[in-house]
mmCIF file of C-alpha atoms in Angstrom:
data_model
loop_
_atom_site.group_PDB
_atom_site.id
_atom_site.type_symbol
_atom_site.label_atom_id
_atom_site.label_comp_id
_atom_site.label_asym_id
_atom_site.label_seq_id
_atom_site.Cartn_x
_atom_site.Cartn_y
_atom_site.Cartn_z
ATOM 1 C CA MET T 15 97.707 77.549 18.832
ATOM 2 C CA LYS T 16 99.725 73.902 19.155
ATOM 3 C CA PRO T 17 98.481 71.637 21.091
ATOM 4 C CA ILE T 18 101.126 70.514 23.681
ATOM 5 C CA ALA T 19 101.727 67.651 23.012
ATOM 6 C CA LEU T 20 102.982 69.280 20.109
ATOM 7 C CA ALA T 21 104.844 72.580 21.509
ATOM 8 C CA LEU T 22 106.918 69.224 23.678
ATOM 9 C CA SER T 23 108.012 67.431 20.740
ATOM 10 C CA ILE T 24 109.293 70.560 19.992
ATOM 11 C CA PHE T 25 110.650 71.247 22.979
ATOM 12 C CA LEU T 26 112.901 68.312 23.117
ATOM 13 C CA SER T 27 113.939 68.445 19.227
ATOM 14 C CA ALA T 28 114.676 71.539 19.368
ATOM 15 C CA PRO T 29 115.355 72.940 23.418
ATOM 16 C CA SER T 30 117.613 75.849 22.851
ATOM 17 C CA LEU T 31 114.275 77.761 20.420
ATOM 18 C CA LEU T 32 112.046 77.800 23.164
ATOM 19 C CA ALA T 33 113.964 79.440 25.785
ATOM 20 C CA TRP T 34 116.476 82.131 26.125
ATOM 21 C CA GLY T 35 119.971 80.553 24.648
ATOM 22 C CA GLU T 36 121.758 80.907 27.427
ATOM 23 C CA LYS T 37 123.537 83.628 26.671
ATOM 24 C CA GLY T 38 120.772 85.551 27.418
ATOM 25 C CA HIS T 39 119.906 83.842 30.543
ATOM 26 C CA LEU T 40 124.082 84.766 32.120
ATOM 27 C CA ILE T 41 122.447 87.982 31.558
ATOM 28 C CA VAL T 42 119.940 88.430 32.939
ATOM 29 C CA ASN T 43 121.780 85.933 35.655
ATOM 30 C CA GLU T 44 124.920 88.796 35.672
ATOM 31 C CA ALA T 45 122.895 91.656 35.610
ATOM 32 C CA ALA T 46 121.637 91.501 38.170
ATOM 33 C CA THR T 47 123.748 90.764 40.421
ATOM 34 C CA ARG T 48 125.463 94.079 39.180
ATOM 35 C CA GLY T 49 122.906 95.728 40.454
ATOM 36 C CA VAL T 50 122.495 94.137 44.360
ATOM 37 C CA PRO T 51 122.261 97.140 46.629
ATOM 38 C CA ASN T 52 125.051 96.368 49.712
ATOM 39 C CA ASP T 53 123.097 95.131 52.275
ATOM 40 C CA MET T 54 122.312 92.529 50.736
ATOM 41 C CA PRO T 55 124.478 89.880 53.193
ATOM 42 C CA VAL T 56 128.574 89.656 51.604
ATOM 43 C CA PHE T 57 128.187 86.236 50.828
ATOM 44 C CA PHE T 58 125.033 86.233 48.125
ATOM 45 C CA LEU T 59 126.865 89.633 46.274
ATOM 46 C CA GLU T 60 130.499 87.662 47.029
ATOM 47 C CA ALA T 61 128.213 84.519 44.599
ATOM 48 C CA PHE T 62 128.035 86.209 41.415
ATOM 49 C CA SER T 63 129.722 83.817 39.751
ATOM 50 C CA ARG T 64 127.111 80.922 40.604
ATOM 51 C CA LEU T 65 124.053 83.585 40.784
ATOM 52 C CA THR T 66 125.485 84.447 37.541
ATOM 53 C CA TYR T 67 126.080 79.833 35.907
ATOM 54 C CA LEU T 68 122.614 78.963 37.402
ATOM 55 C CA GLY T 69 120.213 80.998 35.383
ATOM 56 C CA PRO T 70 120.375 78.579 32.737
ATOM 57 C CA GLU T 71 119.351 75.957 34.493
ATOM 58 C CA PRO T 72 115.628 75.029 34.096
ATOM 59 C CA ASP T 73 116.778 74.461 30.845
ATOM 60 C CA ARG T 74 119.276 71.688 31.407
ATOM 61 C CA TRP T 75 117.285 69.760 33.107
ATOM 62 C CA TYR T 76 114.964 68.608 29.601
ATOM 63 C CA THR T 77 118.682 67.374 29.217
ATOM 64 C CA GLY T 78 117.476 64.000 29.381
ATOM 65 C CA HIS T 79 113.952 63.711 28.046
ATOM 66 C CA PHE T 80 113.020 61.563 30.325
ATOM 67 C CA PRO T 81 108.540 62.548 31.655
ATOM 68 C CA SER T 82 107.343 63.319 34.484
ATOM 69 C CA ILE T 83 110.148 66.186 35.072
ATOM 70 C CA THR T 84 109.446 67.580 31.718
ATOM 71 C CA ALA T 85 105.530 67.848 32.019
ATOM 72 C CA VAL T 86 106.358 69.573 35.319
ATOM 73 C CA ASN T 87 108.977 71.902 34.332
ATOM 74 C CA PHE T 88 107.713 72.608 30.409
ATOM 75 C CA PRO T 89 104.525 74.926 30.981
ATOM 76 C CA GLU T 90 106.896 76.321 34.251
ATOM 77 C CA HIS T 91 108.679 78.738 30.653
ATOM 78 C CA PHE T 92 105.845 80.444 29.571
ATOM 79 C CA ILE T 93 102.235 82.055 30.350
ATOM 80 C CA ASN T 94 99.642 82.352 27.209
ATOM 81 C CA PHE T 95 98.547 85.533 27.734
ATOM 82 C CA GLU T 96 95.581 85.785 25.405
ATOM 83 C CA TYR T 97 93.470 83.046 27.487
ATOM 84 C CA VAL T 98 93.117 84.920 30.396
ATOM 85 C CA GLU T 99 92.925 88.249 30.236
ATOM 86 C CA GLY T 100 90.250 89.016 31.738
ATOM 87 C CA LEU T 101 90.342 86.913 34.834
ATOM 88 C CA THR T 102 90.686 87.620 38.398
ATOM 89 C CA LEU T 103 94.619 85.403 38.787
ATOM 90 C CA PRO T 104 95.049 83.881 42.291
ATOM 91 C CA ALA T 105 98.738 83.649 43.370
ATOM 92 C CA ASP T 106 97.658 79.879 44.410
ATOM 93 C CA ARG T 107 98.676 77.832 40.982
ATOM 94 C CA TYR T 108 96.101 75.501 41.452
ATOM 95 C CA GLN T 109 92.454 77.173 42.367
ATOM 96 C CA PHE T 110 94.012 79.268 38.677
ATOM 97 C CA ILE T 111 93.479 74.995 37.516
ATOM 98 C CA ASP T 112 90.232 75.500 38.992
ATOM 99 C CA LEU T 113 89.253 79.163 37.731
ATOM 100 C CA LEU T 114 90.420 77.537 34.342
ATOM 101 C CA TYR T 115 87.369 74.752 34.582
ATOM 102 C CA THR T 116 84.752 76.621 36.789
ATOM 103 C CA SER T 117 85.503 80.050 33.703
ATOM 104 C CA GLY T 118 84.811 77.626 30.909
ATOM 105 C CA THR T 119 88.133 78.806 29.615
ATOM 106 C CA LEU T 120 89.649 74.895 28.794
ATOM 107 C CA ARG T 121 86.061 73.909 27.255
ATOM 108 C CA ARG T 122 86.300 77.516 24.959
ATOM 109 C CA TYR T 123 89.711 77.307 24.134
ATOM 110 C CA GLY T 124 89.978 73.715 23.354
ATOM 111 C CA ILE T 125 92.873 73.413 25.660
ATOM 112 C CA GLY T 126 94.618 71.191 28.264
ATOM 113 C CA ASN T 127 95.490 72.865 31.603
ATOM 114 C CA ALA T 128 98.841 72.982 31.806
ATOM 115 C CA THR T 129 97.983 74.400 27.966
ATOM 116 C CA ILE T 130 98.215 78.416 29.620
ATOM 117 C CA GLY T 131 101.592 77.621 31.822
ATOM 118 C CA PHE T 132 102.496 78.589 34.837
ATOM 119 C CA ALA T 133 105.276 80.934 35.044
ATOM 120 C CA PRO T 134 103.756 83.557 37.020
ATOM 121 C CA TRP T 135 102.434 81.537 39.637
ATOM 122 C CA ARG T 136 106.246 79.693 39.900
ATOM 123 C CA ILE T 137 108.198 82.548 39.696
ATOM 124 C CA ALA T 138 106.160 83.902 43.150
ATOM 125 C CA GLU T 139 106.356 80.457 44.390
ATOM 126 C CA LEU T 140 110.634 80.814 44.431
ATOM 127 C CA SER T 141 110.487 84.298 46.029
ATOM 128 C CA GLU T 142 108.295 83.298 48.847
ATOM 129 C CA LEU T 143 110.914 80.009 49.267
ATOM 130 C CA LEU T 144 113.688 82.733 48.873
ATOM 131 C CA THR T 145 112.394 84.629 51.554
ATOM 132 C CA VAL T 146 111.860 81.491 53.678
ATOM 133 C CA GLN T 147 115.097 80.644 53.415
ATOM 134 C CA TRP T 148 116.679 84.158 54.996
ATOM 135 C CA ARG T 149 114.022 83.232 57.339
ATOM 136 C CA LEU T 150 116.214 80.830 58.335
ATOM 137 C CA TRP T 151 119.460 82.143 57.696
ATOM 138 C CA ARG T 152 118.157 84.451 59.517
ATOM 139 C CA ASP T 153 117.321 82.518 62.973
ATOM 140 C CA SER T 154 120.956 80.270 61.872
ATOM 141 C CA GLN T 155 124.158 80.976 63.796
ATOM 142 C CA PRO T 156 127.439 80.750 61.705
ATOM 143 C CA GLY T 157 128.839 77.507 61.146
ATOM 144 C CA ALA T 158 127.765 74.748 58.995
ATOM 145 C CA GLU T 159 124.094 74.495 58.629
ATOM 146 C CA ARG T 160 123.795 78.491 58.412
ATOM 147 C CA ALA T 161 126.622 76.980 54.851
ATOM 148 C CA GLN T 162 124.393 75.089 54.063
ATOM 149 C CA ILE T 163 121.171 77.718 54.026
ATOM 150 C CA GLU T 164 123.316 80.053 51.997
ATOM 151 C CA GLY T 165 124.114 77.241 49.699
ATOM 152 C CA ASN T 166 119.974 76.751 49.255
ATOM 153 C CA ILE T 167 119.243 80.744 49.163
ATOM 154 C CA ILE T 168 121.361 80.837 46.242
ATOM 155 C CA TYR T 169 120.166 77.767 44.033
ATOM 156 C CA VAL T 170 116.776 79.461 44.191
ATOM 157 C CA ALA T 171 117.956 83.399 43.675
ATOM 158 C CA GLY T 172 119.464 81.913 40.897
ATOM 159 C CA THR T 173 116.758 79.032 39.557
ATOM 160 C CA LEU T 174 114.342 82.036 40.009
ATOM 161 C CA GLY T 175 116.217 84.421 37.541
ATOM 162 C CA HIS T 176 115.566 81.839 34.602
ATOM 163 C CA TYR T 177 112.009 82.661 34.886
ATOM 164 C CA VAL T 178 111.857 86.216 34.887
ATOM 165 C CA GLY T 179 114.573 85.930 32.547
ATOM 166 C CA ASP T 180 111.925 84.621 30.090
ATOM 167 C CA THR T 181 109.020 86.122 30.317
ATOM 168 C CA ALA T 182 111.209 89.315 29.642
ATOM 169 C CA ASN T 183 111.282 87.646 26.164
ATOM 170 C CA PRO T 184 107.472 88.699 24.648
ATOM 171 C CA HIS T 185 107.125 85.757 22.908
ATOM 172 C CA HIS T 186 106.633 83.527 26.801
ATOM 173 C CA THR T 187 103.686 85.868 27.549
ATOM 174 C CA THR T 188 101.918 85.116 24.675
ATOM 175 C CA ILE T 189 99.594 82.596 21.461
ATOM 176 C CA HIS T 190 101.974 83.968 19.185
ATOM 177 C CA TYR T 191 105.177 81.879 20.928
ATOM 178 C CA ASN T 192 106.877 81.060 17.674
ATOM 179 C CA GLY T 193 105.235 83.330 14.492
ATOM 180 C CA TRP T 194 102.434 84.600 14.532
ATOM 181 C CA VAL T 195 99.395 82.371 14.983
ATOM 182 C CA GLY T 196 95.041 82.888 13.993
ATOM 183 C CA THR T 197 93.149 83.485 10.903
ATOM 184 C CA THR T 198 93.528 87.666 11.129
ATOM 185 C CA ASN T 199 96.663 89.041 10.423
ATOM 186 C CA PRO T 200 97.009 92.512 8.714
ATOM 187 C CA GLN T 201 99.944 93.602 9.652
ATOM 188 C CA HIS T 202 101.417 90.738 7.575
ATOM 189 C CA PHE T 203 104.074 89.423 10.501
ATOM 190 C CA ARG T 204 106.279 86.500 10.737
ATOM 191 C CA THR T 205 104.507 83.762 10.351
ATOM 192 C CA ASP T 206 107.121 80.893 10.294
ATOM 193 C CA CYS T 207 108.020 78.774 12.959
ATOM 194 C CA GLU T 208 111.570 79.958 13.529
ATOM 195 C CA THR T 209 110.619 82.986 14.924
ATOM 196 C CA HIS T 210 111.351 82.425 18.509
ATOM 197 C CA GLY T 211 115.051 81.409 18.390
ATOM 198 C CA ARG T 212 116.069 84.345 15.265
ATOM 199 C CA PHE T 213 115.116 86.786 17.791
ATOM 200 C CA GLU T 214 115.879 85.290 21.571
ATOM 201 C CA ASN T 215 118.591 82.825 20.696
ATOM 202 C CA TYR T 216 121.093 83.615 16.816
ATOM 203 C CA PHE T 217 120.190 87.284 17.784
ATOM 204 C CA VAL T 218 121.102 87.411 20.701
ATOM 205 C CA THR T 219 123.208 85.178 21.079
ATOM 206 C CA ARG T 220 125.422 87.201 17.701
ATOM 207 C CA ALA T 221 125.097 91.238 18.677
ATOM 208 C CA ILE T 222 124.937 91.395 23.260
ATOM 209 C CA GLU T 223 126.886 91.856 25.518
ATOM 210 C CA LEU T 224 126.923 92.768 28.987
ATOM 211 C CA SER T 225 127.812 95.681 28.530
ATOM 212 C CA ASP T 226 124.394 96.490 26.319
ATOM 213 C CA VAL T 227 121.954 95.439 29.186
ATOM 214 C CA LEU T 228 123.428 97.537 32.190
ATOM 215 C CA PRO T 229 122.835 101.010 31.265
ATOM 216 C CA TYR T 230 119.006 100.212 30.524
ATOM 217 C CA MET T 231 119.008 98.542 33.887
ATOM 218 C CA ARG T 232 116.458 99.949 37.148
ATOM 219 C CA ALA T 233 116.626 101.717 40.077
ATOM 220 C CA PRO T 234 115.717 98.880 42.674
ATOM 221 C CA VAL T 235 111.610 98.774 43.529
ATOM 222 C CA LEU T 236 110.657 96.875 47.108
ATOM 223 C CA ARG T 237 108.458 93.810 46.354
ATOM 224 C CA SER T 238 105.706 93.077 48.264
ATOM 225 C CA ASP T 239 103.991 91.316 46.291
ATOM 226 C CA TYR T 240 105.408 88.783 44.473
ATOM 227 C CA PHE T 241 102.833 87.253 42.421
ATOM 228 C CA SER T 242 101.181 91.081 41.219
ATOM 229 C CA ALA T 243 104.745 91.288 40.821
ATOM 230 C CA ALA T 244 105.066 88.268 38.285
ATOM 231 C CA ILE T 245 101.952 89.412 36.682
ATOM 232 C CA GLY T 246 102.805 93.377 35.832
ATOM 233 C CA HIS T 247 105.959 92.204 33.797
ATOM 234 C CA VAL T 248 103.851 89.467 32.445
ATOM 235 C CA LYS T 249 101.296 92.279 31.131
ATOM 236 C CA GLU T 250 104.684 94.050 30.144
ATOM 237 C CA SER T 251 105.881 91.543 28.221
ATOM 238 C CA ASN T 252 102.707 91.165 26.829
ATOM 239 C CA ALA T 253 102.159 94.613 25.595
ATOM 240 C CA LEU T 254 105.185 94.361 23.090
ATOM 241 C CA VAL T 255 104.617 91.127 21.173
ATOM 242 C CA GLU T 256 103.520 93.171 18.008
ATOM 243 C CA THR T 257 106.630 95.582 18.592
ATOM 244 C CA LEU T 258 108.860 92.322 18.246
ATOM 245 C CA TYR T 259 106.980 91.594 15.216
ATOM 246 C CA ARG T 260 106.672 93.855 13.810
ATOM 247 C CA ILE T 261 110.635 94.115 13.905
ATOM 248 C CA ASP T 262 110.910 90.531 13.153
ATOM 249 C CA ARG T 263 108.923 91.265 9.745
ATOM 250 C CA ASP T 264 111.581 94.363 8.892
ATOM 251 C CA GLY T 265 114.358 91.663 9.007
ATOM 252 C CA GLY T 266 115.348 93.883 12.780
ATOM 253 C CA PHE T 267 117.356 90.515 13.721
ATOM 254 C CA ASP T 268 117.947 88.761 10.780
ATOM 255 C CA SER T 269 121.552 90.110 9.699
ATOM 256 C CA GLN T 270 124.565 89.362 12.826
ATOM 257 C CA ASN T 271 124.305 93.286 14.446
ATOM 258 C CA GLY T 272 120.425 93.675 13.395
ATOM 259 C CA THR T 273 119.009 96.925 13.578
ATOM 260 C CA PRO T 274 119.875 99.468 15.973
ATOM 261 C CA GLU T 275 116.334 99.500 16.730
ATOM 262 C CA ALA T 276 116.242 95.155 16.927
ATOM 263 C CA ARG T 277 118.916 95.573 19.272
ATOM 264 C CA GLU T 278 117.860 98.066 22.200
ATOM 265 C CA PHE T 279 114.314 96.266 21.531
ATOM 266 C CA ALA T 280 116.845 93.224 22.918
ATOM 267 C CA ALA T 281 118.133 94.977 25.367
ATOM 268 C CA ARG T 282 116.103 96.322 26.898
ATOM 269 C CA ARG T 283 113.884 92.983 27.228
ATOM 270 C CA LEU T 284 117.544 92.037 28.945
ATOM 271 C CA ALA T 285 117.358 94.644 31.710
ATOM 272 C CA ALA T 286 114.213 94.659 32.064
ATOM 273 C CA GLY T 287 114.119 90.842 33.327
ATOM 274 C CA ALA T 288 117.978 92.076 35.023
ATOM 275 C CA SER T 289 115.779 94.546 37.359
ATOM 276 C CA MET T 290 113.214 92.957 37.898
ATOM 277 C CA LEU T 291 114.882 89.817 39.245
ATOM 278 C CA ARG T 292 117.218 92.374 40.981
ATOM 279 C CA ASP T 293 113.694 93.383 42.816
ATOM 280 C CA LEU T 294 113.440 89.941 44.223
ATOM 281 C CA TRP T 295 116.559 89.286 44.899
ATOM 282 C CA TRP T 296 116.598 92.135 47.709
ATOM 283 C CA SER T 297 112.787 92.172 48.334
ATOM 284 C CA ALA T 298 112.620 88.380 49.870
ATOM 285 C CA TRP T 299 116.061 89.640 51.979
ATOM 286 C CA ARG T 300 113.527 92.594 53.242
ATOM 287 C CA ASN T 301 111.202 91.323 53.516
ATOM 288 C CA SER T 302 111.744 88.863 55.460
ATOM 289 C CA ALA T 303 112.497 90.748 58.490
ATOM 290 C CA ALA T 304 109.134 91.094 58.778
ATOM 291 C CA PRO T 305 107.455 89.053 61.571
ATOM 292 C CA LEU T 306 106.191 85.653 61.028
ATOM 293 C CA THR T 307 102.703 84.820 60.600
ATOM 294 C CA ASP T 308 100.387 82.132 60.265
ATOM 295 C CA TRP T 309 99.348 81.455 56.143
ATOM 296 C CA ARG T 310 96.632 79.452 58.122
ATOM 297 C CA THR T 311 95.607 82.891 59.439
ATOM 298 C CA PRO T 312 91.712 84.653 57.605
#
């Protein structure tokens, strides 16, 4: 795994190589809008255009190359899950950071506390924030205040899609995020630093359309524990790292249209992201109807 400073340097010099290209994020968010159950408020169903536009939004925050926003934004997009797969992960990101120290994880691997990434925590935090906004909406009356809340709901929901989409790509869940790393590589996976961009930017941009993704959308699932849902999403994606690298090794993503296996793999991963995003949108709406409990209650 490269040091975080080097990873940041690579990201800033070529940001599209370290996240779904814009088209992939647009597809994830638009596919999610296609599968939203119709029991959600009409304004949300009608906001499909802005919900789609906001899919790539967190990547746009890099354009200024400002140090403070870059430092906090970069680790939100991924988790190098191999570092922490043996730990019981808390839903509180600050407790997680403490755990990295007390468990010896940082010392063992010689890494910093942001190197592992915070994507599941970002997903859970935004899902909870979306639920809060829906509660505010339920308590409001039609008028200017409700209109402001609706704007907040759409913005939070749309940007949430970015992180859900990112973690649907196995590259965003592994230490092998841009070429196979380590001293052992028995399957002779590619080690060049082009694998990430070759798959999720160049290949998806050329070979995948929304119509390829929609058939693989899953049935809606009501999520009550957002963090557990995010971790499950990450684990599913991480389990496909070797499949991704095998397809890449065999040239599946090299040509303009790729191989049938490569196209199906990409479409299924995008659909997994869109399905999870749709679930979180719908769940936040449904869960917002539950009685409010004091978070300080043990």
